Amino acid sequence: MRSDEFYMYRALDQAHLALEADEVPVGAVVVDADGMIIGEGYNAPVSSLDPSGHAEIRALRDAASRSGNYRLDGCSLFVSLEPCLMCIGAIVHARIARLVYGATEPKTGMVESRANLVAQPWHNHRVRVEGGVLASRSSRLLRCFFDERRAT
């Protein structure tokens, strides 16, 4: 199995695709138990006219389609930004075993910043979490994107 940093770099590759599409640069990949990337996604709610078009959702959909199962047991999700409320719900329902994220999201992050939704006792599935992997790279990419938007 490759390192968390390896897979986070792949998620950041997806974030750069979002940036090229003039979307908020967030990217995600789903990795199976054998270390293979089986799903990829980047933020595209604006261009896809889809409010659920977050990187995590798109990566989960891609992985489910490729694997032929909406339950992604034993898989890990690597995402460049702490997931929101909607994405945490999808992560739990997909039965993701492990969530690894980069930067925290102080306004809407639902793993540590605003709440810890993955640890709630009412969920029928537990997700292991690791935050802060390549956080400075993820943060820098987002900061540059928003600085540029504010300047224009």
JSON list of C-alpha atoms in Angstrom, two decimals:
[
{"chain": "A", "resi": 1, "resn": "MET", "atom": "CA", "xyz": [0.00, 0.00, 0.00]},
{"chain": "A", "resi": 2, "resn": "ARG", "atom": "CA", "xyz": [1.25, 3.47, -0.83]},
{"chain": "A", "resi": 3, "resn": "SER", "atom": "CA", "xyz": [1.44, 6.32, 1.63]},
{"chain": "A", "resi": 4, "resn": "ASP", "atom": "CA", "xyz": [-1.39, 8.67, 2.56]},
{"chain": "A", "resi": 5, "resn": "GLU", "atom": "CA", "xyz": [0.61, 11.46, 0.94]},
{"chain": "A", "resi": 6, "resn": "PHE", "atom": "CA", "xyz": [0.69, 9.58, -2.39]},
{"chain": "A", "resi": 7, "resn": "TYR", "atom": "CA", "xyz": [-3.10, 9.33, -2.49]},
{"chain": "A", "resi": 8, "resn": "MET", "atom": "CA", "xyz": [-3.56, 12.90, -1.25]},
{"chain": "A", "resi": 9, "resn": "TYR", "atom": "CA", "xyz": [-1.41, 14.08, -4.15]},
{"chain": "A", "resi": 10, "resn": "ARG", "atom": "CA", "xyz": [-3.83, 12.23, -6.45]},
{"chain": "A", "resi": 11, "resn": "ALA", "atom": "CA", "xyz": [-6.71, 14.06, -4.74]},
{"chain": "A", "resi": 12, "resn": "LEU", "atom": "CA", "xyz": [-4.84, 17.33, -5.29]},
{"chain": "A", "resi": 13, "resn": "ASP", "atom": "CA", "xyz": [-4.47, 16.41, -8.98]},
{"chain": "A", "resi": 14, "resn": "GLN", "atom": "CA", "xyz": [-8.26, 16.29, -9.06]},
{"chain": "A", "resi": 15, "resn": "ALA", "atom": "CA", "xyz": [-8.43, 19.64, -7.24]},
{"chain": "A", "resi": 16, "resn": "HIS", "atom": "CA", "xyz": [-6.31, 21.14, -10.01]},
{"chain": "A", "resi": 17, "resn": "LEU", "atom": "CA", "xyz": [-8.87, 19.88, -12.55]},
{"chain": "A", "resi": 18, "resn": "ALA", "atom": "CA", "xyz": [-11.53, 21.78, -10.59]},
{"chain": "A", "resi": 19, "resn": "LEU", "atom": "CA", "xyz": [-9.32, 24.86, -10.68]},
{"chain": "A", "resi": 20, "resn": "GLU", "atom": "CA", "xyz": [-8.96, 24.57, -14.47]},
{"chain": "A", "resi": 21, "resn": "ALA", "atom": "CA", "xyz": [-12.76, 24.40, -14.69]},
{"chain": "A", "resi": 22, "resn": "ASP", "atom": "CA", "xyz": [-13.05, 27.56, -12.54]},
{"chain": "A", "resi": 23, "resn": "GLU", "atom": "CA", "xyz": [-14.59, 25.58, -9.69]},
{"chain": "A", "resi": 24, "resn": "VAL", "atom": "CA", "xyz": [-13.51, 25.67, -6.04]},
{"chain": "A", "resi": 25, "resn": "PRO", "atom": "CA", "xyz": [-10.36, 23.48, -6.10]},
{"chain": "A", "resi": 26, "resn": "VAL", "atom": "CA", "xyz": [-11.29, 20.42, -4.10]},
{"chain": "A", "resi": 27, "resn": "GLY", "atom": "CA", "xyz": [-10.47, 16.90, -5.23]},
{"chain": "A", "resi": 28, "resn": "ALA", "atom": "CA", "xyz": [-11.02, 13.38, -3.99]},
{"chain": "A", "resi": 29, "resn": "VAL", "atom": "CA", "xyz": [-10.07, 9.78, -4.74]},
{"chain": "A", "resi": 30, "resn": "VAL", "atom": "CA", "xyz": [-11.44, 6.47, -3.46]},
{"chain": "A", "resi": 31, "resn": "VAL", "atom": "CA", "xyz": [-8.87, 3.74, -2.81]},
{"chain": "A", "resi": 32, "resn": "ASP", "atom": "CA", "xyz": [-9.81, 0.09, -2.39]},
{"chain": "A", "resi": 33, "resn": "ALA", "atom": "CA", "xyz": [-8.28, -2.33, 0.12]},
{"chain": "A", "resi": 34, "resn": "ASP", "atom": "CA", "xyz": [-5.65, -3.36, -2.43]},
{"chain": "A", "resi": 35, "resn": "GLY", "atom": "CA", "xyz": [-4.44, 0.24, -2.83]},
{"chain": "A", "resi": 36, "resn": "MET", "atom": "CA", "xyz": [-6.02, 0.80, -6.26]},
{"chain": "A", "resi": 37, "resn": "ILE", "atom": "CA", "xyz": [-7.73, 4.09, -7.03]},
{"chain": "A", "resi": 38, "resn": "ILE", "atom": "CA", "xyz": [-11.25, 3.09, -8.04]},
{"chain": "A", "resi": 39, "resn": "GLY", "atom": "CA", "xyz": [-12.93, 6.50, -7.98]},
{"chain": "A", "resi": 40, "resn": "GLU", "atom": "CA", "xyz": [-11.98, 10.08, -8.73]},
{"chain": "A", "resi": 41, "resn": "GLY", "atom": "CA", "xyz": [-13.80, 13.36, -8.49]},
{"chain": "A", "resi": 42, "resn": "TYR", "atom": "CA", "xyz": [-13.39, 17.10, -8.33]},
{"chain": "A", "resi": 43, "resn": "ASN", "atom": "CA", "xyz": [-15.72, 19.91, -7.36]},
{"chain": "A", "resi": 44, "resn": "ALA", "atom": "CA", "xyz": [-18.10, 20.76, -10.19]},
{"chain": "A", "resi": 45, "resn": "PRO", "atom": "CA", "xyz": [-21.43, 21.96, -8.78]},
{"chain": "A", "resi": 46, "resn": "VAL", "atom": "CA", "xyz": [-21.45, 25.09, -10.96]},
{"chain": "A", "resi": 47, "resn": "SER", "atom": "CA", "xyz": [-20.52, 23.51, -14.28]},
{"chain": "A", "resi": 48, "resn": "SER", "atom": "CA", "xyz": [-22.67, 20.42, -13.72]},
{"chain": "A", "resi": 49, "resn": "LEU", "atom": "CA", "xyz": [-25.63, 22.45, -12.38]},
{"chain": "A", "resi": 50, "resn": "ASP", "atom": "CA", "xyz": [-25.69, 19.97, -9.50]},
{"chain": "A", "resi": 51, "resn": "PRO", "atom": "CA", "xyz": [-25.72, 21.12, -5.87]},
{"chain": "A", "resi": 52, "resn": "SER", "atom": "CA", "xyz": [-24.40, 17.68, -4.89]},
{"chain": "A", "resi": 53, "resn": "GLY", "atom": "CA", "xyz": [-21.47, 17.99, -7.30]},
{"chain": "A", "resi": 54, "resn": "HIS", "atom": "CA", "xyz": [-18.84, 18.02, -4.57]},
{"chain": "A", "resi": 55, "resn": "ALA", "atom": "CA", "xyz": [-15.56, 16.19, -5.11]},
{"chain": "A", "resi": 56, "resn": "GLU", "atom": "CA", "xyz": [-16.38, 13.53, -2.51]},
{"chain": "A", "resi": 57, "resn": "ILE", "atom": "CA", "xyz": [-19.80, 12.74, -4.00]},
{"chain": "A", "resi": 58, "resn": "ARG", "atom": "CA", "xyz": [-18.39, 12.53, -7.51]},
{"chain": "A", "resi": 59, "resn": "ALA", "atom": "CA", "xyz": [-15.55, 10.25, -6.37]},
{"chain": "A", "resi": 60, "resn": "LEU", "atom": "CA", "xyz": [-17.98, 8.00, -4.47]},
{"chain": "A", "resi": 61, "resn": "ARG", "atom": "CA", "xyz": [-20.28, 7.79, -7.50]},
{"chain": "A", "resi": 62, "resn": "ASP", "atom": "CA", "xyz": [-17.34, 6.93, -9.75]},
{"chain": "A", "resi": 63, "resn": "ALA", "atom": "CA", "xyz": [-16.13, 4.22, -7.35]},
{"chain": "A", "resi": 64, "resn": "ALA", "atom": "CA", "xyz": [-19.62, 2.74, -6.95]},
{"chain": "A", "resi": 65, "resn": "SER", "atom": "CA", "xyz": [-20.07, 2.66, -10.72]},
{"chain": "A", "resi": 66, "resn": "ARG", "atom": "CA", "xyz": [-16.69, 1.03, -11.32]},
{"chain": "A", "resi": 67, "resn": "SER", "atom": "CA", "xyz": [-17.12, -1.51, -8.52]},
{"chain": "A", "resi": 68, "resn": "GLY", "atom": "CA", "xyz": [-20.76, -2.28, -9.27]},
{"chain": "A", "resi": 69, "resn": "ASN", "atom": "CA", "xyz": [-21.78, -1.66, -5.66]},
{"chain": "A", "resi": 70, "resn": "TYR", "atom": "CA", "xyz": [-22.85, 1.45, -3.78]},
{"chain": "A", "resi": 71, "resn": "ARG", "atom": "CA", "xyz": [-21.28, 0.05, -0.63]},
{"chain": "A", "resi": 72, "resn": "LEU", "atom": "CA", "xyz": [-17.58, 0.66, -0.69]},
{"chain": "A", "resi": 73, "resn": "ASP", "atom": "CA", "xyz": [-16.60, -1.58, 2.22]},
{"chain": "A", "resi": 74, "resn": "GLY", "atom": "CA", "xyz": [-12.91, -1.50, 3.03]},
{"chain": "A", "resi": 75, "resn": "CYS", "atom": "CA", "xyz": [-12.27, 1.58, 0.88]},
{"chain": "A", "resi": 76, "resn": "SER", "atom": "CA", "xyz": [-10.61, 4.83, 1.89]},
{"chain": "A", "resi": 77, "resn": "LEU", "atom": "CA", "xyz": [-11.60, 8.29, 0.70]},
{"chain": "A", "resi": 78, "resn": "PHE", "atom": "CA", "xyz": [-8.87, 10.91, 0.31]},
{"chain": "A", "resi": 79, "resn": "VAL", "atom": "CA", "xyz": [-10.13, 14.47, -0.06]},
{"chain": "A", "resi": 80, "resn": "SER", "atom": "CA", "xyz": [-8.20, 17.71, -0.10]},
{"chain": "A", "resi": 81, "resn": "LEU", "atom": "CA", "xyz": [-10.67, 19.56, 2.17]},
{"chain": "A", "resi": 82, "resn": "GLU", "atom": "CA", "xyz": [-12.59, 18.56, 5.30]},
{"chain": "A", "resi": 83, "resn": "PRO", "atom": "CA", "xyz": [-16.02, 17.29, 4.17]},
{"chain": "A", "resi": 84, "resn": "CYS", "atom": "CA", "xyz": [-19.30, 19.12, 4.65]},
{"chain": "A", "resi": 85, "resn": "LEU", "atom": "CA", "xyz": [-22.56, 17.81, 6.13]},
{"chain": "A", "resi": 86, "resn": "MET", "atom": "CA", "xyz": [-23.82, 16.37, 2.83]},
{"chain": "A", "resi": 87, "resn": "CYS", "atom": "CA", "xyz": [-20.57, 14.60, 2.07]},
{"chain": "A", "resi": 88, "resn": "ILE", "atom": "CA", "xyz": [-20.27, 13.08, 5.55]},
{"chain": "A", "resi": 89, "resn": "GLY", "atom": "CA", "xyz": [-23.71, 11.54, 5.07]},
{"chain": "A", "resi": 90, "resn": "ALA", "atom": "CA", "xyz": [-22.66, 10.03, 1.76]},
{"chain": "A", "resi": 91, "resn": "ILE", "atom": "CA", "xyz": [-19.39, 8.75, 3.25]},
{"chain": "A", "resi": 92, "resn": "VAL", "atom": "CA", "xyz": [-21.23, 6.95, 6.05]},
{"chain": "A", "resi": 93, "resn": "HIS", "atom": "CA", "xyz": [-23.87, 5.52, 3.69]},
{"chain": "A", "resi": 94, "resn": "ALA", "atom": "CA", "xyz": [-21.19, 4.29, 1.29]},
{"chain": "A", "resi": 95, "resn": "ARG", "atom": "CA", "xyz": [-19.55, 2.45, 4.21]},
{"chain": "A", "resi": 96, "resn": "ILE", "atom": "CA", "xyz": [-16.17, 4.09, 3.66]},
{"chain": "A", "resi": 97, "resn": "ALA", "atom": "CA", "xyz": [-13.73, 2.53, 6.13]},
{"chain": "A", "resi": 98, "resn": "ARG", "atom": "CA", "xyz": [-11.32, 5.46, 6.34]},
{"chain": "A", "resi": 99, "resn": "LEU", "atom": "CA", "xyz": [-11.51, 9.15, 5.56]},
{"chain": "A", "resi": 100, "resn": "VAL", "atom": "CA", "xyz": [-8.29, 11.09, 5.03]},
{"chain": "A", "resi": 101, "resn": "TYR", "atom": "CA", "xyz": [-8.48, 14.82, 4.39]},
{"chain": "A", "resi": 102, "resn": "GLY", "atom": "CA", "xyz": [-6.09, 17.71, 3.93]},
{"chain": "A", "resi": 103, "resn": "ALA", "atom": "CA", "xyz": [-7.14, 21.19, 5.01]},
{"chain": "A", "resi": 104, "resn": "THR", "atom": "CA", "xyz": [-9.75, 21.95, 7.62]},
{"chain": "A", "resi": 105, "resn": "GLU", "atom": "CA", "xyz": [-12.84, 23.91, 6.56]},
{"chain": "A", "resi": 106, "resn": "PRO", "atom": "CA", "xyz": [-13.62, 26.36, 9.40]},
{"chain": "A", "resi": 107, "resn": "LYS", "atom": "CA", "xyz": [-17.04, 27.39, 8.05]},
{"chain": "A", "resi": 108, "resn": "THR", "atom": "CA", "xyz": [-18.64, 24.09, 7.03]},
{"chain": "A", "resi": 109, "resn": "GLY", "atom": "CA", "xyz": [-16.28, 21.27, 8.02]},
{"chain": "A", "resi": 110, "resn": "MET", "atom": "CA", "xyz": [-18.18, 18.48, 9.76]},
{"chain": "A", "resi": 111, "resn": "VAL", "atom": "CA", "xyz": [-15.32, 16.31, 10.98]},
{"chain": "A", "resi": 112, "resn": "GLU", "atom": "CA", "xyz": [-13.56, 18.66, 13.38]},
{"chain": "A", "resi": 113, "resn": "SER", "atom": "CA", "xyz": [-14.17, 22.32, 12.54]},
{"chain": "A", "resi": 114, "resn": "ARG", "atom": "CA", "xyz": [-17.91, 22.77, 13.17]},
{"chain": "A", "resi": 115, "resn": "ALA", "atom": "CA", "xyz": [-18.90, 19.33, 14.48]},
{"chain": "A", "resi": 116, "resn": "ASN", "atom": "CA", "xyz": [-17.72, 15.74, 14.50]},
{"chain": "A", "resi": 117, "resn": "LEU", "atom": "CA", "xyz": [-20.50, 13.99, 12.64]},
{"chain": "A", "resi": 118, "resn": "VAL", "atom": "CA", "xyz": [-18.57, 10.80, 11.90]},
{"chain": "A", "resi": 119, "resn": "ALA", "atom": "CA", "xyz": [-18.32, 10.04, 15.62]},
{"chain": "A", "resi": 120, "resn": "GLN", "atom": "CA", "xyz": [-22.04, 10.27, 16.40]},
{"chain": "A", "resi": 121, "resn": "PRO", "atom": "CA", "xyz": [-23.46, 7.19, 18.13]},
{"chain": "A", "resi": 122, "resn": "TRP", "atom": "CA", "xyz": [-26.58, 6.99, 15.95]},
{"chain": "A", "resi": 123, "resn": "HIS", "atom": "CA", "xyz": [-24.61, 6.01, 12.82]},
{"chain": "A", "resi": 124, "resn": "ASN", "atom": "CA", "xyz": [-24.70, 2.32, 11.98]},
{"chain": "A", "resi": 125, "resn": "HIS", "atom": "CA", "xyz": [-21.19, 2.52, 10.53]},
{"chain": "A", "resi": 126, "resn": "ARG", "atom": "CA", "xyz": [-17.91, 3.86, 11.93]},
{"chain": "A", "resi": 127, "resn": "VAL", "atom": "CA", "xyz": [-15.39, 5.73, 9.79]},
{"chain": "A", "resi": 128, "resn": "ARG", "atom": "CA", "xyz": [-11.77, 6.08, 10.87]},
{"chain": "A", "resi": 129, "resn": "VAL", "atom": "CA", "xyz": [-10.48, 9.60, 10.26]},
{"chain": "A", "resi": 130, "resn": "GLU", "atom": "CA", "xyz": [-7.08, 11.15, 9.63]},
{"chain": "A", "resi": 131, "resn": "GLY", "atom": "CA", "xyz": [-6.89, 14.89, 9.02]},
{"chain": "A", "resi": 132, "resn": "GLY", "atom": "CA", "xyz": [-4.15, 17.28, 8.06]},
{"chain": "A", "resi": 133, "resn": "VAL", "atom": "CA", "xyz": [-2.44, 15.24, 5.32]},
{"chain": "A", "resi": 134, "resn": "LEU", "atom": "CA", "xyz": [-0.79, 17.76, 2.98]},
{"chain": "A", "resi": 135, "resn": "ALA", "atom": "CA", "xyz": [-2.96, 20.40, 4.61]},
{"chain": "A", "resi": 136, "resn": "SER", "atom": "CA", "xyz": [-0.68, 23.30, 3.71]},
{"chain": "A", "resi": 137, "resn": "ARG", "atom": "CA", "xyz": [-0.77, 22.40, -0.01]},
{"chain": "A", "resi": 138, "resn": "SER", "atom": "CA", "xyz": [-4.55, 22.09, 0.05]},
{"chain": "A", "resi": 139, "resn": "SER", "atom": "CA", "xyz": [-4.93, 25.36, 1.96]},
{"chain": "A", "resi": 140, "resn": "ARG", "atom": "CA", "xyz": [-2.57, 27.21, -0.35]},
{"chain": "A", "resi": 141, "resn": "LEU", "atom": "CA", "xyz": [-4.49, 26.08, -3.44]},
{"chain": "A", "resi": 142, "resn": "LEU", "atom": "CA", "xyz": [-7.80, 27.24, -1.95]},
{"chain": "A", "resi": 143, "resn": "ARG", "atom": "CA", "xyz": [-6.35, 30.51, -0.67]},
{"chain": "A", "resi": 144, "resn": "CYS", "atom": "CA", "xyz": [-4.88, 31.37, -4.10]},
{"chain": "A", "resi": 145, "resn": "PHE", "atom": "CA", "xyz": [-8.20, 30.56, -5.79]},
{"chain": "A", "resi": 146, "resn": "PHE", "atom": "CA", "xyz": [-10.21, 32.81, -3.48]},
{"chain": "A", "resi": 147, "resn": "ASP", "atom": "CA", "xyz": [-7.59, 35.59, -3.48]},
{"chain": "A", "resi": 148, "resn": "GLU", "atom": "CA", "xyz": [-7.76, 35.67, -7.27]},
{"chain": "A", "resi": 149, "resn": "ARG", "atom": "CA", "xyz": [-11.57, 35.73, -7.22]},
{"chain": "A", "resi": 150, "resn": "ARG", "atom": "CA", "xyz": [-11.61, 38.64, -4.79]},
{"chain": "A", "resi": 151, "resn": "ALA", "atom": "CA", "xyz": [-9.12, 40.59, -6.91]},
{"chain": "A", "resi": 152, "resn": "THR", "atom": "CA", "xyz": [-11.30, 40.48, -10.02]}
]
